[in-house]
Amino acid sequence: MNRELLLNNLKSNPNKNWDVIIIGGGATGLGAAVDAASRGFETLLVEQSDFAKGTSSRSTKLVHGGVRYLAQGDLSLVFEALHERGLLLQNAPHLVRNQQFIIPIYEWWEGPFYNIGMKVYDLMAGKLGLGPSQKISKEETLAAIPNLDQNGLLGGVIYYDGQFDDSRLAINLAQTAVDNGATVINYIKAVGFTKDDNGLLNGIKLLDVETNEIFIVKGKSFINAAGIFVSDIKKLDEEESANSVILSRGVHIVLDKSFLQGDSAIMIPHTSDGRVLFAVPWHNRVIIGTTDTEVKEPSLEPRASKEEINFLLKTSAKYLCKDPKREDVLSVFAGLRPLAISNGNIIPTKDISRKHQITVSLSGLITITGGKWTIYRKMAEDIIDKAILVGGLDDKECVTKHLSIHGYLKDTNFDEPLYYYGIDKIQIEESLLSTNPKLKEKLHPVLPYLKAEVIWAVKNEMARTVEDFLARRVRALFLDAKASIEIAPEVAKLMAKELNKDSVWIENQIEEYTQLAKGYIL
């Protein structure tokens, strides 16, 4: 996946009429690119920043049906998500794993109530279920999570859901799209459209963010999958377009693994704000989240409020023996959910359905809003089906239900170094680690990442900045923000050599990354 090569091919064919042009390189856009390319359509995807820079790298890292949606009675979404969870586990076994969750029981009525609820969850998953839920005793609950607060604990309910690495999956989807013939490029911003005499879209104006060059590309169908920025893209098409999303901020804190002993995750089904709270083991750390706060303006770098952080610390302290304090937080990250709304929607964001909506403007711009990571594949299928109708494309069947995602490796050992590269791990070992022993060195003692990964990310995963690498190709920024700042200079030097950049670029990158990462430290 080489940016220069893909960009040169794009610019050298100005008269090419693409079947599908997708704006947005998050879960939805990348899924659509995989779907379109695997059906045999000439597919182009552009992303204004880096792949999964926004919401798609800031999730709770769960591939799940959504226990909360079950409680809300949103059964069709739960059915769909449980089905997609099963498919994703089959198609990307190097990134998605079966995770055991425990609901701790502190009131006598909770045991039968949650046990019945989780049995319904099991039934809805059908053949794609990950394991049967069951009620367990206080002793069994503490054996699974030794540092759970014992005060008033009566027992627990075990159930199973999926867990994954969101931005790694995004990169693998970009690679899968390219493997299937798509052109997928980051740091290319949509700045306008061209229309024919009938007012129908026939081209898109693109800005190369790295060079400030503007060029036009022709196409038959245009998909707005810009997530929190969908309204901005709609305005490029129709200045007076109505807002179709409401933004909700979800905040997570990351703690050392000592705060959650054992391999099980905790699910708190009802908090003071009416949400579900998770404490999930991830990359040898613990993620605690999330919140649901409505915000007015989209931002690529949303920040957590003091109230949200206090809520997470206070709520998790009720269930853990070791109460987390502000100084224990290794990283705090926030993401904005673009929730699909109808005009006049005034219900709280936590009650808005996570279902996706597809709309088509008079000029033919197809916009998708809402949805969630777990159902990205189904969202992609729906939107490419719509693009076939709008763009007058050949009617070709979707093939992604059983399409292996780049890196596919069955029976992945999640304890092995570099496991998250899947089958690419072999190439990293053969082409980099065996030829240059220095690349085997760790970048930082408290993080698992190797120098070789920087080279790999630039050459094969389109990493263009220090942030691209430390935030999304590996997860250093999210696992330990301070440690990530310490390795930024080394990463910048390694990247500069591969990208043919000078010392000024190195200094700028270190400064930019340091300022960004400080926002992840309390």
Coordinates of C-alpha atoms in Angstrom, one line a residue:
M1 CA 0.0 0.0 0.0
N2 CA 2.2 2.8 -1.4
R3 CA 0.7 6.4 -1.3
E4 CA 3.0 7.8 -4.0
L5 CA 2.2 5.0 -6.4
L6 CA -1.6 5.2 -5.9
L7 CA -1.6 9.0 -6.1
N8 CA 0.5 9.0 -9.3
N9 CA -1.9 6.5 -10.9
L10 CA -4.9 8.6 -9.9
K11 CA -3.4 11.9 -11.3
S12 CA -2.1 10.3 -14.4
N13 CA -5.6 9.1 -15.5
P14 CA -7.6 12.4 -15.4
N15 CA -10.2 11.1 -17.8
K16 CA -10.9 7.9 -15.9
N17 CA -14.6 7.7 -14.8
W18 CA -14.6 5.9 -11.5
D19 CA -17.6 3.7 -10.6
V20 CA -17.5 4.5 -6.9
I21 CA -15.9 7.5 -5.2
I22 CA -15.9 7.4 -1.4
I23 CA -15.2 10.4 0.9
G24 CA -14.1 9.3 4.4
G25 CA -11.5 6.8 5.6
G26 CA -13.1 5.5 8.8
A27 CA -14.8 2.2 9.4
T28 CA -17.8 3.0 7.1
G29 CA -15.8 4.4 4.2
L30 CA -13.2 1.7 4.3
G31 CA -15.8 -1.0 4.5
A32 CA -17.5 0.5 1.5
A33 CA -14.2 0.5 -0.4
V34 CA -13.7 -3.2 0.4
D35 CA -17.2 -4.0 -0.7
A36 CA -17.1 -2.0 -4.0
A37 CA -13.7 -3.2 -5.0
S38 CA -14.4 -6.9 -4.2
R39 CA -17.5 -6.7 -6.4
G40 CA -15.2 -5.5 -9.3
F41 CA -16.1 -1.8 -9.3
E42 CA -13.4 0.8 -10.1
T43 CA -13.2 2.3 -6.6
L44 CA -11.5 5.4 -5.2
L45 CA -11.5 6.4 -1.5
V46 CA -10.1 9.7 -0.1
E47 CA -9.5 10.7 3.5
Q48 CA -8.8 14.3 4.5
S49 CA -6.5 13.2 7.4
D50 CA -5.3 9.7 8.3
F51 CA -7.4 6.5 8.1
A52 CA -9.4 6.1 11.3
K53 CA -8.1 9.4 12.6
G54 CA -11.6 10.3 14.0
T55 CA -14.2 8.2 15.7
S56 CA -13.0 4.9 14.2
S57 CA -9.8 4.8 16.4
R58 CA -11.5 5.9 19.6
S59 CA -14.0 3.1 20.3
T60 CA -14.3 0.9 23.4
K61 CA -12.6 -1.8 21.3
L62 CA -15.6 -4.1 21.4
V63 CA -17.2 -6.1 18.6
H64 CA -20.6 -6.6 20.2
G65 CA -24.3 -7.0 19.8
G66 CA -24.9 -4.3 22.3
V67 CA -26.4 -5.4 25.6
R68 CA -27.7 -1.9 26.1
Y69 CA -29.7 -2.0 22.9
L70 CA -31.3 -5.2 24.0
A71 CA -32.5 -3.4 27.2
Q72 CA -33.8 -0.6 25.0
G73 CA -35.8 -3.1 22.9
D74 CA -33.7 -2.3 19.7
L75 CA -33.9 -6.0 18.8
S76 CA -33.2 -5.7 15.0
L77 CA -29.9 -3.8 15.7
V78 CA -28.9 -6.5 18.2
F79 CA -29.7 -9.3 15.8
E80 CA -27.7 -7.6 13.0
A81 CA -24.8 -6.8 15.2
L82 CA -24.5 -10.3 16.7
H83 CA -24.6 -11.8 13.2
E84 CA -21.8 -9.3 12.0
R85 CA -19.8 -10.0 15.2
G86 CA -19.7 -13.7 14.2
L87 CA -18.6 -12.9 10.6
L88 CA -15.9 -10.5 11.8
L89 CA -14.5 -13.1 14.1
Q90 CA -14.3 -15.5 11.2
N91 CA -12.9 -13.0 8.7
A92 CA -10.3 -11.2 10.9
P93 CA -9.2 -13.8 13.5
H94 CA -5.8 -12.0 13.9
L95 CA -7.5 -8.9 15.3
V96 CA -10.9 -10.1 16.8
R97 CA -11.0 -12.4 19.8
N98 CA -13.6 -13.9 22.1
Q99 CA -13.7 -12.0 25.4
Q100 CA -15.3 -13.2 28.6
F101 CA -17.4 -10.5 30.4
I102 CA -18.7 -10.7 33.9
I103 CA -21.7 -8.7 35.3
P104 CA -21.1 -8.4 39.0
I105 CA -24.3 -8.9 41.1
Y106 CA -24.8 -6.8 44.2
E107 CA -28.7 -7.0 44.5
W108 CA -30.7 -10.2 44.9
W109 CA -32.9 -9.5 41.9
E110 CA -30.0 -8.7 39.5
G111 CA -28.9 -12.4 39.2
P112 CA -32.1 -13.8 37.6
F113 CA -32.7 -10.6 35.7
Y114 CA -29.4 -10.4 33.9
N115 CA -29.1 -14.2 33.6
I116 CA -32.4 -14.2 31.6
G117 CA -31.3 -11.2 29.5
M118 CA -28.0 -12.8 28.6
K119 CA -29.7 -16.1 27.6
V120 CA -31.8 -14.0 25.2
Y121 CA -28.6 -12.5 23.9
D122 CA -27.2 -16.0 23.4
L123 CA -30.3 -17.2 21.5
M124 CA -30.2 -14.1 19.2
A125 CA -26.6 -14.9 18.3
G126 CA -27.6 -18.4 17.1
K127 CA -24.9 -20.5 15.4
L128 CA -22.5 -17.5 15.5
G129 CA -22.6 -17.3 19.3
L130 CA -19.2 -17.2 21.2
G131 CA -20.2 -19.2 24.2
P132 CA -23.1 -19.8 26.6
S133 CA -23.8 -17.3 29.4
Q134 CA -24.2 -18.6 32.9
K135 CA -24.8 -17.4 36.5
I136 CA -21.8 -17.9 38.8
S137 CA -21.3 -17.8 42.6
K138 CA -19.4 -15.1 44.5
E139 CA -16.4 -17.4 44.8
E140 CA -16.3 -18.1 41.1
T141 CA -16.7 -14.3 40.3
L142 CA -13.7 -13.4 42.6
A143 CA -11.7 -16.3 41.1
A144 CA -12.2 -14.6 37.6
I145 CA -11.6 -11.0 38.9
P146 CA -9.7 -11.2 42.1
N147 CA -9.7 -7.4 42.7
L148 CA -13.4 -6.9 42.3
D149 CA -15.0 -5.1 45.3
Q150 CA -16.3 -7.9 47.6
N151 CA -18.5 -5.6 49.7
G152 CA -22.1 -6.8 49.1
L153 CA -21.1 -9.0 46.2
L154 CA -23.5 -11.9 45.7
G155 CA -22.1 -13.5 42.5
G156 CA -22.0 -12.7 38.8
V157 CA -23.2 -13.5 35.3
I158 CA -20.7 -14.5 32.6
Y159 CA -21.3 -13.8 28.9
Y160 CA -19.1 -13.6 25.8
D161 CA -18.5 -10.9 23.3
G162 CA -15.9 -9.8 20.8
Q163 CA -12.9 -7.6 21.3
F164 CA -10.6 -6.0 18.7
D165 CA -8.1 -3.3 17.8
D166 CA -10.1 -0.7 15.9
S167 CA -7.4 1.3 14.0
R168 CA -5.5 -1.9 13.1
L169 CA -8.7 -3.2 11.6
A170 CA -9.1 0.1 9.7
I171 CA -5.6 -0.2 8.2
N172 CA -6.2 -3.8 7.3
L173 CA -9.5 -2.8 5.5
A174 CA -7.6 -0.2 3.5
Q175 CA -5.1 -2.9 2.5
T176 CA -7.9 -5.3 1.7
A177 CA -9.5 -2.7 -0.6
V178 CA -6.1 -2.1 -2.3
D179 CA -5.6 -5.9 -2.6
N180 CA -8.9 -6.0 -4.5
G181 CA -7.9 -3.2 -6.9
A182 CA -9.2 -0.1 -5.1
T183 CA -7.2 3.2 -4.9
V184 CA -7.3 4.3 -1.3
I185 CA -5.4 7.5 -0.3
N186 CA -5.0 9.5 3.0
Y187 CA -4.4 13.2 3.3
I188 CA -6.6 14.0 0.3
K189 CA -9.5 16.3 1.1
A190 CA -12.8 16.7 -0.8
V191 CA -13.2 20.5 -1.4
G192 CA -16.0 20.6 -4.0
F193 CA -18.1 18.8 -6.6
T194 CA -18.7 19.2 -10.4
K195 CA -22.1 18.7 -11.9
D196 CA -23.5 18.2 -15.4
D197 CA -26.2 20.3 -17.1
N198 CA -28.9 18.5 -15.2
G199 CA -27.4 19.3 -11.8
L200 CA -26.2 15.7 -11.3
L201 CA -22.8 15.0 -9.7
N202 CA -20.1 14.0 -12.2
G203 CA -16.9 14.8 -10.5
I204 CA -15.1 15.7 -7.3
K205 CA -12.5 18.4 -6.5
L206 CA -9.7 17.1 -4.4
L207 CA -6.9 18.8 -2.4
D208 CA -3.7 17.0 -1.8
V209 CA -3.1 18.2 1.8
E210 CA 0.7 17.5 1.5
T211 CA 1.3 19.5 -1.6
N212 CA -1.7 21.9 -1.7
E213 CA -2.4 20.8 -5.3
I214 CA -6.1 20.7 -6.4
F215 CA -7.3 18.3 -9.1
I216 CA -10.6 17.0 -10.4
V217 CA -11.6 13.3 -10.6
K218 CA -14.7 12.1 -12.6
G219 CA -17.1 9.5 -11.2
K220 CA -20.5 7.7 -11.6
S221 CA -21.5 7.5 -7.9
F222 CA -20.3 9.5 -4.9
I223 CA -20.5 8.3 -1.2
N224 CA -20.4 10.7 1.7
A225 CA -19.0 8.5 4.5
A226 CA -17.3 11.4 6.4
G227 CA -18.6 10.5 9.8
I228 CA -18.7 13.5 12.1
F229 CA -18.1 15.7 9.0
V230 CA -20.9 14.4 6.8
S231 CA -22.7 17.8 7.1
D232 CA -19.7 19.6 5.7
I233 CA -19.6 17.3 2.7
K234 CA -23.4 17.7 2.2
K235 CA -22.9 21.5 2.2
L236 CA -20.3 21.2 -0.7
D237 CA -23.2 19.6 -2.6
E238 CA -26.1 21.7 -1.4
E239 CA -25.4 24.9 0.6
E240 CA -28.7 24.7 2.4
S241 CA -28.7 21.0 3.3
A242 CA -30.2 20.0 6.7
N243 CA -28.1 18.6 9.4
S244 CA -28.4 14.8 9.6
V245 CA -26.2 14.0 12.6
I246 CA -26.1 14.8 16.3
L247 CA -22.7 14.4 17.9
S248 CA -22.1 12.5 21.1
R249 CA -18.8 12.4 22.9
G250 CA -17.6 9.1 24.4
V251 CA -14.6 9.3 26.8
H252 CA -12.3 6.4 27.9
I253 CA -9.5 6.2 30.4
V254 CA -6.6 3.7 30.2
L255 CA -5.1 2.2 33.4
D256 CA -2.4 -0.2 34.2
K257 CA -3.3 -3.9 34.1
S258 CA -3.1 -4.2 37.9
F259 CA -6.5 -2.5 38.2
L260 CA -8.2 -5.4 36.6
Q261 CA -6.6 -8.7 37.5
G262 CA -7.5 -11.8 35.5
D263 CA -8.5 -12.0 31.9
S264 CA -12.2 -11.2 32.2
A265 CA -13.8 -7.9 31.5
I266 CA -16.4 -6.2 33.7
M267 CA -19.7 -4.9 32.4
I268 CA -21.7 -2.6 34.7
P269 CA -25.2 -2.6 33.1
H270 CA -26.5 0.6 34.7
T271 CA -24.6 3.7 35.8
S272 CA -25.8 7.0 37.3
D273 CA -26.1 8.4 33.8
G274 CA -28.1 5.5 32.5
R275 CA -25.3 4.0 30.3
V276 CA -23.4 0.8 30.4
L277 CA -19.8 1.0 31.7
F278 CA -17.0 -1.4 30.6
A279 CA -13.6 -2.2 32.1
V280 CA -11.9 -4.2 29.4
P281 CA -8.3 -5.7 29.2
W282 CA -6.6 -4.5 26.1
H283 CA -2.9 -4.7 25.0
N284 CA -1.9 -5.5 28.6
R285 CA -3.8 -2.4 29.9
V286 CA -7.3 -1.7 31.0
I287 CA -9.8 0.5 29.2
I288 CA -12.7 2.0 31.2
G289 CA -15.5 3.7 29.4
T290 CA -17.6 5.3 28.2
T291 CA -19.6 8.5 28.5
D292 CA -22.3 10.1 26.4
T293 CA -22.3 13.9 26.2
E294 CA -23.9 15.8 23.4
V295 CA -21.5 18.3 21.6
K296 CA -22.3 20.9 19.0
E297 CA -19.2 21.1 16.8
P298 CA -17.1 18.3 15.1
S299 CA -13.4 18.1 15.9
L300 CA -10.6 15.7 14.9
E301 CA -9.2 16.0 18.5
P302 CA -12.1 16.1 20.9
R303 CA -11.2 16.5 24.6
A304 CA -12.7 14.9 27.7
S305 CA -14.2 17.2 30.3
K306 CA -13.3 17.2 33.9
E307 CA -16.8 15.9 34.8
E308 CA -16.5 12.9 32.4
I309 CA -13.1 11.9 33.8
N310 CA -14.4 12.2 37.3
F311 CA -17.5 10.1 36.4
L312 CA -15.3 7.3 35.0
L313 CA -13.0 7.3 38.0
K314 CA -15.8 7.5 40.6
T315 CA -18.0 4.8 38.9
S316 CA -15.2 2.3 38.4
A317 CA -14.0 2.8 42.0
K318 CA -17.3 1.4 43.2
Y319 CA -16.4 -1.9 41.6
L320 CA -12.7 -2.2 42.0
C321 CA -10.7 -2.8 45.3
K322 CA -8.0 -0.5 44.0
D323 CA -9.6 2.9 43.4
P324 CA -8.1 4.6 40.3
K325 CA -6.9 8.2 40.8
R326 CA -6.2 10.9 38.2
E327 CA -2.4 10.2 38.5
D328 CA -3.0 6.5 37.6
V329 CA -4.5 7.3 34.2
L330 CA -2.0 6.5 31.5
S331 CA -4.0 8.0 28.7
V332 CA -7.5 9.6 28.2
F333 CA -9.1 9.6 24.8
A334 CA -12.4 10.9 23.5
G335 CA -14.3 10.2 20.3
L336 CA -17.4 11.7 18.7
R337 CA -20.2 9.5 17.6
P338 CA -22.1 10.8 14.5
L339 CA -25.6 9.6 15.4
A340 CA -28.2 9.6 12.7
I341 CA -31.2 11.9 13.4
S342 CA -34.4 12.9 11.8
N343 CA -35.4 16.6 11.8
G344 CA -36.5 17.8 15.2
N345 CA -35.0 14.9 17.2
I346 CA -34.6 16.1 20.8
I347 CA -34.1 12.9 22.7
P348 CA -30.9 12.3 24.8
T349 CA -28.0 11.0 22.7
K350 CA -27.8 7.8 24.8
D351 CA -31.3 6.9 23.7
I352 CA -30.7 7.6 19.9
S353 CA -30.5 4.3 18.0
R354 CA -27.1 3.3 16.6
K355 CA -28.8 2.1 13.4
H356 CA -27.4 3.6 10.2
Q357 CA -29.4 5.7 7.7
I358 CA -28.7 6.2 4.0
T359 CA -30.0 9.3 2.1
V360 CA -29.6 10.5 -1.5
S361 CA -29.6 14.2 -2.5
L362 CA -31.2 15.5 -5.7
S363 CA -27.8 15.7 -7.3
G364 CA -27.0 12.0 -6.4
L365 CA -24.8 12.4 -3.3
I366 CA -25.2 9.2 -1.2
T367 CA -24.8 10.0 2.5
I368 CA -24.5 7.4 5.3
T369 CA -24.9 8.4 8.9
G370 CA -25.0 6.5 12.2
G371 CA -24.0 2.9 12.7
K372 CA -21.2 1.3 14.7
W373 CA -18.0 -0.6 14.1
T374 CA -19.5 -4.0 14.6
I375 CA -21.9 -3.6 11.7
Y376 CA -19.4 -1.8 9.3
R377 CA -19.7 -4.7 6.8
K378 CA -23.5 -4.6 6.6
M379 CA -23.4 -0.8 6.3
A380 CA -21.0 -1.1 3.4
E381 CA -23.2 -3.7 1.7
D382 CA -26.2 -1.4 2.0
I383 CA -24.4 1.6 0.7
I384 CA -22.9 -0.1 -2.3
D385 CA -26.3 -1.6 -3.2
K386 CA -27.5 2.0 -3.2
A387 CA -24.6 3.2 -5.3
I388 CA -25.4 0.6 -7.9
L389 CA -28.9 2.1 -8.2
V390 CA -27.9 5.8 -8.1
G391 CA -24.8 5.4 -10.4
G392 CA -26.4 3.0 -12.9
L393 CA -23.7 0.4 -12.2
D394 CA -23.8 -3.3 -13.1
D395 CA -25.8 -5.2 -10.5
K396 CA -23.1 -7.4 -8.8
E397 CA -23.6 -9.4 -5.7
C398 CA -21.9 -8.5 -2.4
V399 CA -19.1 -11.0 -1.6
T400 CA -17.8 -9.7 1.8
K401 CA -19.7 -12.1 4.1
H402 CA -16.9 -14.6 3.9
L403 CA -14.1 -12.4 2.5
S404 CA -10.8 -12.7 4.5
I405 CA -9.5 -9.4 5.7
H406 CA -5.8 -8.5 4.9
G407 CA -3.6 -10.2 7.5
Y408 CA -6.0 -13.1 8.0
L409 CA -4.4 -15.7 10.2
K410 CA -6.4 -18.5 11.8
D411 CA -5.5 -19.6 15.3
T412 CA -3.6 -16.4 16.1
N413 CA -1.7 -16.5 19.4
F414 CA -2.6 -13.1 21.0
D415 CA 0.4 -13.4 23.5
E416 CA 3.0 -13.4 20.7
P417 CA 4.8 -10.2 19.7
L418 CA 3.5 -8.6 16.5
Y419 CA 0.4 -10.9 16.5
Y420 CA -1.7 -7.9 15.3
Y421 CA -0.1 -8.0 11.9
G422 CA -1.5 -11.5 11.2
I423 CA 0.2 -13.2 8.3
D424 CA 2.2 -10.0 7.6
K425 CA 4.2 -10.8 10.7
I426 CA 6.2 -13.4 8.7
Q427 CA 7.2 -10.7 6.2
I428 CA 8.2 -8.3 8.9
E429 CA 10.4 -10.9 10.5
E430 CA 12.0 -12.0 7.1
S431 CA 12.4 -8.6 5.4
L432 CA 13.3 -6.4 8.4
L433 CA 14.2 -8.3 11.6
S434 CA 16.4 -10.9 10.0
T435 CA 18.3 -8.4 7.8
N436 CA 18.8 -5.6 10.4
P437 CA 19.2 -6.7 14.1
K438 CA 19.0 -3.1 15.2
L439 CA 15.3 -3.1 14.1
K440 CA 14.6 -5.7 16.8
E441 CA 15.1 -3.1 19.5
K442 CA 12.1 -1.9 21.4
L443 CA 11.2 1.7 21.1
H444 CA 10.4 2.0 24.8
P445 CA 10.8 -0.4 27.8
V446 CA 7.1 -0.1 28.8
L447 CA 5.7 -0.6 25.3
P448 CA 5.9 -3.7 23.1
Y449 CA 6.7 -1.9 19.8
L450 CA 9.9 -2.4 17.8
K451 CA 11.8 -0.1 15.5
A452 CA 11.0 -2.4 12.6
E453 CA 7.3 -1.5 12.9
V454 CA 8.1 2.1 12.0
I455 CA 9.7 1.1 8.7
W456 CA 6.9 -1.4 8.0
A457 CA 4.2 1.3 8.7
V458 CA 5.8 3.8 6.3
K459 CA 6.5 1.2 3.5
N460 CA 3.3 -0.8 3.7
E461 CA 0.6 1.0 5.7
M462 CA 0.8 4.6 4.4
A463 CA 2.0 6.2 7.7
R464 CA 2.9 9.8 6.9
T465 CA 3.4 11.4 10.3
V466 CA 4.7 10.4 13.8
E467 CA 1.1 10.6 15.0
D468 CA -0.1 8.2 12.3
F469 CA 2.4 5.7 13.6
L470 CA 2.2 6.2 17.4
A471 CA -1.6 6.6 17.5
R472 CA -3.0 4.3 14.9
R473 CA -0.4 1.9 13.3
V474 CA 0.6 1.0 16.8
R475 CA -1.4 2.2 19.9
A476 CA 1.3 3.9 22.0
L477 CA -0.6 7.1 22.4
F478 CA -3.6 5.3 23.8
L479 CA -1.7 2.9 26.0
D480 CA 0.8 5.3 27.6
A481 CA 0.8 8.9 26.3
K482 CA 3.9 10.0 28.3
A483 CA 5.9 7.1 27.1
S484 CA 4.8 7.8 23.5
I485 CA 6.1 11.4 23.8
E486 CA 9.5 10.0 24.9
I487 CA 9.8 7.9 21.7
A488 CA 8.6 10.5 19.2
P489 CA 12.1 11.7 18.3
E490 CA 13.3 8.2 17.5
V491 CA 10.2 7.5 15.4
A492 CA 10.6 10.8 13.6
K493 CA 14.2 10.0 12.6
L494 CA 13.3 6.5 11.4
M495 CA 10.3 7.9 9.4
A496 CA 12.3 10.8 7.9
K497 CA 14.9 8.3 6.4
E498 CA 12.1 6.3 4.7
L499 CA 10.2 9.4 3.5
N500 CA 13.3 11.4 2.5
K501 CA 12.5 14.2 4.9
D502 CA 15.0 16.7 6.4
S503 CA 15.8 17.8 10.0
V504 CA 13.2 20.6 9.9
W505 CA 10.5 18.0 9.2
I506 CA 11.8 15.9 12.1
E507 CA 11.7 18.9 14.5
N508 CA 8.2 19.9 13.4
Q509 CA 6.9 16.3 13.7
I510 CA 8.3 16.0 17.3
E511 CA 6.8 19.3 18.3
E512 CA 3.4 18.6 16.7
Y513 CA 3.1 15.1 18.2
T514 CA 4.2 16.3 21.7
Q515 CA 1.5 19.0 21.7
L516 CA -1.1 16.5 20.6
A517 CA -0.1 13.8 23.1
K518 CA -0.1 16.3 26.0
G519 CA -3.9 16.4 25.5
Y520 CA -4.1 12.7 26.4
I521 CA -2.3 13.2 29.8
L522 CA -4.2 14.3 32.9

